[in-house]
Tab-separated table of C-alpha atoms in Angstrom:
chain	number	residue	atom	x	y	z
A	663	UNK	CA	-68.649	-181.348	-63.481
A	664	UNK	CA	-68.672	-177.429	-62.198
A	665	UNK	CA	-72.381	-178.340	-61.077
A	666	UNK	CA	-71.334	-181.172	-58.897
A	667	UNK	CA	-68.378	-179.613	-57.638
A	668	UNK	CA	-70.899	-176.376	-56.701
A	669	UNK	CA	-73.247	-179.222	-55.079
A	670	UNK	CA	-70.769	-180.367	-53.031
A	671	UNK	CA	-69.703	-177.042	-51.581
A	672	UNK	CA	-73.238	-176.278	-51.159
A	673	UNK	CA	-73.762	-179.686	-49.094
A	674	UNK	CA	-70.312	-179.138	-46.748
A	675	UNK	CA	-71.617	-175.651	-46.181
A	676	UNK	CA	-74.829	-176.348	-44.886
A	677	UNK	CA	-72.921	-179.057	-43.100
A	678	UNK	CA	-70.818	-176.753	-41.491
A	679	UNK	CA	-73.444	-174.481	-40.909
A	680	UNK	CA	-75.764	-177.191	-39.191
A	681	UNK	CA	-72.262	-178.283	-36.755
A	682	UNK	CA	-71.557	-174.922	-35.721
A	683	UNK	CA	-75.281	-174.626	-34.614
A	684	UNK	CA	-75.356	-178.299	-32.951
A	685	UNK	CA	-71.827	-176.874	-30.826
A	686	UNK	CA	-73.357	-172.943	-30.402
A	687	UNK	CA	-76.522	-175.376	-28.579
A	688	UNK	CA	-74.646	-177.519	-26.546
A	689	UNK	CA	-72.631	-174.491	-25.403
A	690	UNK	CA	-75.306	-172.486	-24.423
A	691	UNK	CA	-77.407	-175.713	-22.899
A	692	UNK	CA	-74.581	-176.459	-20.727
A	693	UNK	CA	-74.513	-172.352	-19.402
A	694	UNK	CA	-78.473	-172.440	-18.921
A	695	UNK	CA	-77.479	-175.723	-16.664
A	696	UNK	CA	-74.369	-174.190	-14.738
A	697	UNK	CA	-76.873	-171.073	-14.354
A	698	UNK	CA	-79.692	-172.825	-12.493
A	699	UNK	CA	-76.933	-175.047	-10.391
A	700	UNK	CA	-75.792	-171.590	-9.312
A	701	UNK	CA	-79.201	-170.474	-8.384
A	702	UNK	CA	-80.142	-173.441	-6.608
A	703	UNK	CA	-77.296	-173.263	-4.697
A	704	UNK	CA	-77.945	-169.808	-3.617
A	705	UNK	CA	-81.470	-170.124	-3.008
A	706	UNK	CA	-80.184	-173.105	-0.905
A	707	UNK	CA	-77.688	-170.808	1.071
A	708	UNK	CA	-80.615	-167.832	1.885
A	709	UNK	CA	-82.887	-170.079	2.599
A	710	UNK	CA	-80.386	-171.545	5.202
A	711	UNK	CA	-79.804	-167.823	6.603
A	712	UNK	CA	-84.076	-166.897	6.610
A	713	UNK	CA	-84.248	-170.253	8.690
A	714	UNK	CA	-81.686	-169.141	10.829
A	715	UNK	CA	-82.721	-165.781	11.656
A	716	UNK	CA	-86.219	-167.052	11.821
A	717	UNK	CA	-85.046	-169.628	14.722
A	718	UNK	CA	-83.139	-166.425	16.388
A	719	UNK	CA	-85.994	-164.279	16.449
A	720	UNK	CA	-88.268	-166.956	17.760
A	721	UNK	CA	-85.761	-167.964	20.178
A	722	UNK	CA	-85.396	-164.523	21.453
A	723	UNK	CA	-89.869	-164.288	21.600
A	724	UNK	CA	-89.652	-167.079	23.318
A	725	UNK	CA	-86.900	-165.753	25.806
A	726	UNK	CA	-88.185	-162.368	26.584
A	727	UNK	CA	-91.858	-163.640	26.886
């Protein structure tokens, strides 16, 4: 009987242990996604200023010239 009762403990603590890993994964999957939403968005943002200061400088080339 102690030897089952040890089994059992043994079984719900790898259990546990295999849960909190699944949770600590999803966690740090969902942070890895917000992180590259983030960056896209900010690449998004300087690429929208280099495109604008691209179209002043040629506009001002294209004035002067």
């Amino acid at each position: 009987m102690k030897y089952r009762a040890q089994g059992a403990l043994e079984y719900l603590l790898i259990m546990a242990l295999v849960l909190v890993i699944l949770v600590w994964s999803l966690h740090y999957a969902r942070i890895i996604k917000s992180g590259q939403e983030n960056l896209a968005s900010s690449l998004s943002s300087d690429e929208q200023t280099l495109n604008r200061k691209i179209l002043s400088e040629v506009s001002s080339n294209l004035n002067s010239g």
